[in-house]
Short mmCIF file of C-alpha atoms in Angstrom, two decimals:
data_model
loop_
_atom_site.label_atom_id
_atom_site.label_comp_id
_atom_site.label_asym_id
_atom_site.label_seq_id
_atom_site.Cartn_x
_atom_site.Cartn_y
_atom_site.Cartn_z
CA GLU A 199 0.00 0.00 0.00
CA ALA A 200 1.28 3.44 -0.96
CA GLN A 201 1.74 5.44 2.19
CA VAL A 202 3.69 7.88 4.30
CA THR A 203 4.60 6.44 7.69
CA GLN A 204 5.44 8.59 10.68
CA ASN A 205 6.67 7.45 14.07
CA PRO A 206 5.84 7.83 16.82
CA ARG A 207 2.13 8.76 16.70
CA TYR A 208 2.27 10.29 20.17
CA LEU A 209 5.22 11.64 22.10
CA ILE A 210 5.54 13.44 25.42
CA THR A 211 8.96 14.81 26.23
CA VAL A 212 10.67 17.34 28.47
CA THR A 213 12.17 20.66 27.51
CA GLY A 214 15.65 20.36 26.06
CA LYS A 215 15.69 16.61 25.40
CA LYS A 216 16.60 15.97 21.79
CA LEU A 217 14.11 13.97 19.76
CA THR A 218 13.60 12.71 16.23
CA VAL A 219 10.34 12.03 14.44
CA THR A 220 10.81 9.62 11.57
CA CYS A 221 9.07 9.77 8.21
CA SER A 222 9.24 7.22 5.44
CA GLN A 223 7.44 6.96 2.09
CA ASN A 224 7.25 3.98 -0.24
CA MET A 225 6.14 5.76 -3.41
CA ASN A 226 9.56 6.85 -4.70
CA HIS A 227 8.49 10.49 -4.40
CA GLU A 228 11.01 13.25 -5.02
CA TYR A 229 9.38 15.85 -2.78
CA MET A 230 8.94 15.55 0.98
CA SER A 231 7.81 18.09 3.50
CA TRP A 232 7.09 18.64 7.19
CA TYR A 233 4.17 20.66 8.55
CA ARG A 234 2.92 21.59 11.96
CA GLN A 235 -0.76 22.07 12.65
CA ASP A 236 -1.99 24.40 15.39
CA PRO A 237 -5.61 25.38 16.15
CA GLY A 238 -6.71 28.38 14.11
CA LEU A 239 -3.46 28.51 12.15
CA GLY A 240 -4.01 25.64 9.74
CA LEU A 241 -0.87 23.86 8.59
CA ARG A 242 2.44 25.66 8.31
CA GLN A 243 5.41 24.30 6.44
CA ILE A 244 8.55 23.70 8.50
CA TYR A 245 11.03 22.29 5.97
CA TYR A 246 10.88 20.69 2.58
CA SER A 247 13.10 18.63 0.36
CA MET A 248 13.09 18.36 -3.41
CA ASN A 249 15.50 15.43 -3.55
CA VAL A 250 18.27 13.61 -1.70
CA GLU A 251 20.59 16.07 0.05
CA VAL A 252 18.40 19.01 -1.06
CA THR A 253 16.45 20.69 1.74
CA ASP A 254 15.14 24.18 2.35
CA LYS A 255 13.30 26.17 4.98
CA GLY A 256 9.57 26.62 4.97
CA ASP A 257 7.59 29.23 6.87
CA VAL A 258 8.46 28.16 10.44
CA PRO A 259 11.90 26.45 10.49
CA GLU A 260 13.22 27.83 13.79
CA GLY A 261 14.07 25.10 16.29
CA TYR A 262 13.93 22.28 13.74
CA LYS A 263 16.39 20.37 11.59
CA VAL A 264 15.88 17.85 8.82
CA SER A 265 18.01 15.56 6.70
CA ARG A 266 17.45 13.71 3.44
CA LYS A 267 20.15 11.11 3.10
CA GLU A 268 17.89 8.63 1.32
CA LYS A 269 14.97 9.28 -0.97
CA ARG A 270 12.43 7.46 1.18
CA ASN A 271 13.29 8.99 4.58
CA PHE A 272 12.95 12.54 5.87
CA PRO A 273 13.36 12.73 9.66
CA LEU A 274 12.47 15.82 11.67
CA ILE A 275 14.90 16.64 14.47
CA LEU A 276 14.26 18.86 17.46
CA GLU A 277 17.67 19.46 19.06
CA SER A 278 16.31 21.25 22.13
CA PRO A 279 12.51 21.10 22.22
CA SER A 280 10.55 23.85 23.92
CA PRO A 281 6.89 24.01 25.00
CA ASN A 282 5.99 26.20 22.00
CA GLN A 283 6.82 23.24 19.78
CA THR A 284 3.91 21.32 21.24
CA SER A 285 1.87 20.63 18.14
CA LEU A 286 0.56 18.09 15.66
CA TYR A 287 3.17 17.31 13.02
CA PHE A 288 2.60 15.91 9.55
CA CYS A 289 5.03 14.53 7.03
CA ALA A 290 4.00 14.50 3.37
CA SER A 291 5.41 13.44 0.03
CA SER A 292 4.69 14.18 -3.62
CA PRO A 293 6.10 13.16 -7.00
CA SER A 294 6.26 16.86 -7.84
CA GLY A 295 4.84 20.11 -6.50
CA ASP A 296 1.81 20.13 -8.77
CA HIS A 297 0.56 16.65 -7.91
CA GLY A 298 -0.60 17.36 -4.42
CA TYR A 299 0.83 15.67 -1.37
CA THR A 300 0.18 12.37 0.38
CA PHE A 301 0.16 12.93 4.13
CA GLY A 302 1.13 10.70 6.99
CA SER A 303 -1.20 10.13 9.95
CA GLY A 304 0.51 12.69 12.15
CA THR A 305 2.61 12.85 15.30
CA ARG A 306 1.20 14.58 18.32
CA LEU A 307 4.09 16.06 20.29
CA THR A 308 3.81 17.50 23.78
CA VAL A 309 6.80 19.27 25.32
CA VAL A 310 6.53 19.89 29.06
CA ALA B 72 3.98 35.88 -0.69
CA GLN B 73 1.01 33.69 -1.32
CA SER B 74 -1.80 33.46 1.23
CA VAL B 75 -5.06 31.58 1.61
CA THR B 76 -8.17 32.68 3.49
CA GLN B 77 -11.05 30.48 4.52
CA PRO B 78 -13.57 32.95 5.94
CA ASP B 79 -15.76 30.39 7.68
CA ILE B 80 -14.23 28.67 10.70
CA HIS B 81 -17.31 26.53 11.37
CA ILE B 82 -20.23 25.56 9.16
CA THR B 83 -23.22 23.41 10.10
CA VAL B 84 -25.50 21.91 7.46
CA SER B 85 -28.29 19.37 7.55
CA GLU B 86 -27.74 15.98 6.02
CA GLY B 87 -28.90 16.05 2.41
CA ALA B 88 -28.46 19.81 2.06
CA SER B 89 -26.02 21.40 -0.34
CA LEU B 90 -22.64 22.69 0.80
CA GLU B 91 -20.29 25.44 -0.28
CA LEU B 92 -17.00 26.13 1.50
CA ARG B 93 -15.25 29.35 0.60
CA CYS B 94 -11.61 29.84 -0.23
CA ASN B 95 -9.84 33.01 -1.36
CA TYR B 96 -6.19 33.18 -2.27
CA SER B 97 -3.58 35.79 -2.95
CA TYR B 98 -1.01 34.89 -5.55
CA GLY B 99 0.70 36.70 -8.40
CA ALA B 100 0.20 34.14 -11.13
CA THR B 101 -2.24 31.31 -11.79
CA PRO B 102 -1.72 29.06 -8.82
CA TYR B 103 -1.97 25.39 -8.21
CA LEU B 104 -5.01 25.01 -5.94
CA PHE B 105 -5.98 22.12 -3.71
CA TRP B 106 -8.69 21.07 -1.30
CA TYR B 107 -7.88 18.59 1.46
CA VAL B 108 -10.10 16.95 4.05
CA GLN B 109 -9.04 15.90 7.55
CA SER B 110 -11.20 13.51 9.53
CA PRO B 111 -10.72 13.47 13.32
CA GLY B 112 -7.42 11.91 14.30
CA GLN B 113 -6.41 11.40 10.69
CA GLY B 114 -3.99 12.90 8.23
CA LEU B 115 -5.05 14.99 5.27
CA GLN B 116 -6.59 13.46 2.17
CA LEU B 117 -6.54 15.20 -1.20
CA LEU B 118 -10.07 15.88 -2.48
CA LEU B 119 -9.24 17.66 -5.73
CA LYS B 120 -6.76 19.94 -7.45
CA TYR B 121 -6.68 22.63 -10.12
CA PHE B 122 -3.73 23.53 -12.33
CA SER B 123 -5.18 24.87 -15.56
CA GLY B 124 -7.92 24.28 -18.10
CA ASP B 125 -11.52 23.68 -17.13
CA THR B 126 -12.33 25.88 -14.15
CA LEU B 127 -14.78 23.36 -12.69
CA VAL B 128 -12.89 20.49 -11.14
CA GLN B 129 -14.35 17.20 -10.01
CA GLY B 130 -12.92 15.36 -7.03
CA ILE B 131 -13.48 12.34 -4.89
CA LYS B 132 -16.48 11.71 -2.63
CA GLY B 133 -18.79 13.77 -4.87
CA PHE B 134 -17.02 17.09 -4.29
CA GLU B 135 -16.31 19.72 -6.92
CA ALA B 136 -14.65 23.13 -6.89
CA GLU B 137 -14.75 26.10 -9.20
CA PHE B 138 -11.78 28.35 -9.90
CA LYS B 139 -12.76 31.99 -10.45
CA ARG B 140 -9.77 34.09 -11.38
CA SER B 141 -11.66 37.39 -11.21
CA GLN B 142 -12.62 36.71 -7.62
CA SER B 143 -9.40 34.89 -6.60
CA SER B 144 -11.61 32.14 -5.27
CA PHE B 145 -11.67 28.36 -5.32
CA ASN B 146 -14.87 27.35 -3.53
CA LEU B 147 -15.66 23.74 -2.71
CA ARG B 148 -19.17 22.41 -3.28
CA LYS B 149 -21.21 19.29 -2.78
CA PRO B 150 -24.86 18.98 -3.82
CA SER B 151 -25.96 16.68 -1.00
CA VAL B 152 -23.99 16.28 2.23
CA HIS B 153 -23.71 12.96 4.05
CA TRP B 154 -23.07 12.58 7.78
CA SER B 155 -19.67 11.06 6.94
CA ASP B 156 -18.61 14.39 5.40
CA ALA B 157 -18.24 15.91 8.86
CA ALA B 158 -14.56 16.85 9.03
CA GLU B 159 -12.20 19.78 8.66
CA TYR B 160 -11.53 21.08 5.17
CA PHE B 161 -8.41 22.91 4.07
CA CYS B 162 -7.80 24.93 0.95
CA ALA B 163 -4.18 25.25 -0.18
CA VAL B 164 -2.12 27.10 -2.78
CA GLY B 165 0.97 25.50 -4.24
CA GLU B 166 4.09 26.90 -5.84
CA GLY B 167 6.83 24.38 -6.55
CA ASN B 168 7.44 22.60 -3.27
CA MET B 169 5.79 25.31 -1.17
CA LEU B 170 2.23 24.60 -0.09
CA THR B 171 0.35 27.30 1.84
CA PHE B 172 -2.80 26.29 3.70
CA GLY B 173 -5.80 28.25 4.83
CA GLY B 174 -6.89 28.07 8.46
CA GLY B 175 -9.50 25.41 7.75
CA THR B 176 -13.29 25.13 7.95
CA ARG B 177 -14.85 22.65 10.33
CA LEU B 178 -17.99 21.11 8.88
CA MET B 179 -20.66 19.70 11.15
CA VAL B 180 -23.60 17.74 9.74
CA LYS B 181 -26.99 17.68 11.49
CA PRO B 182 -29.14 14.56 11.13
#
């Protein structure tokens, strides 16, 4: 089944403790992207990648890192999480920008 | 910079009634336009997309949307709503790898 898989689905962590949210797609898509969703703000793009080793900042990149060492994987790294990064995170992939994205099921992160 | 506005935060309709969800965008050229639906606890599912050509676009689940350049709008419609359509709906504008979402409209369906 074609899908985008994120792990974990739920995560509670403490301020300053580094964490990684994994994202993997099995559709051989070139484009991958991370979003955060907050009530009333819709989804905002954090980082995106157009291919292996090619990444760029979205609208809200502060406090996040990404890497794209393989085409299928695009992990999101929070080096020092803070409470304002408590949010619902989505990974998505697309064969190209005009095809629309396939989204993962989301990761709900709580930073205390 | 591109932006997307969904003026209605909440909409309630009766089952069987027609539906229109509004979306206005700001973008310099003809954009790529999308509608997504998010059911509770789920990710986003693509309903339909517009790139060029026919301004009336058909999507999945009986939805359609009409692109109106003069009004910078891309409203989503459905002639008869089902209880299973209750969800949050997001309009989005795309440029390359950048996708900008509106704030969403939560649809509630009355029996």
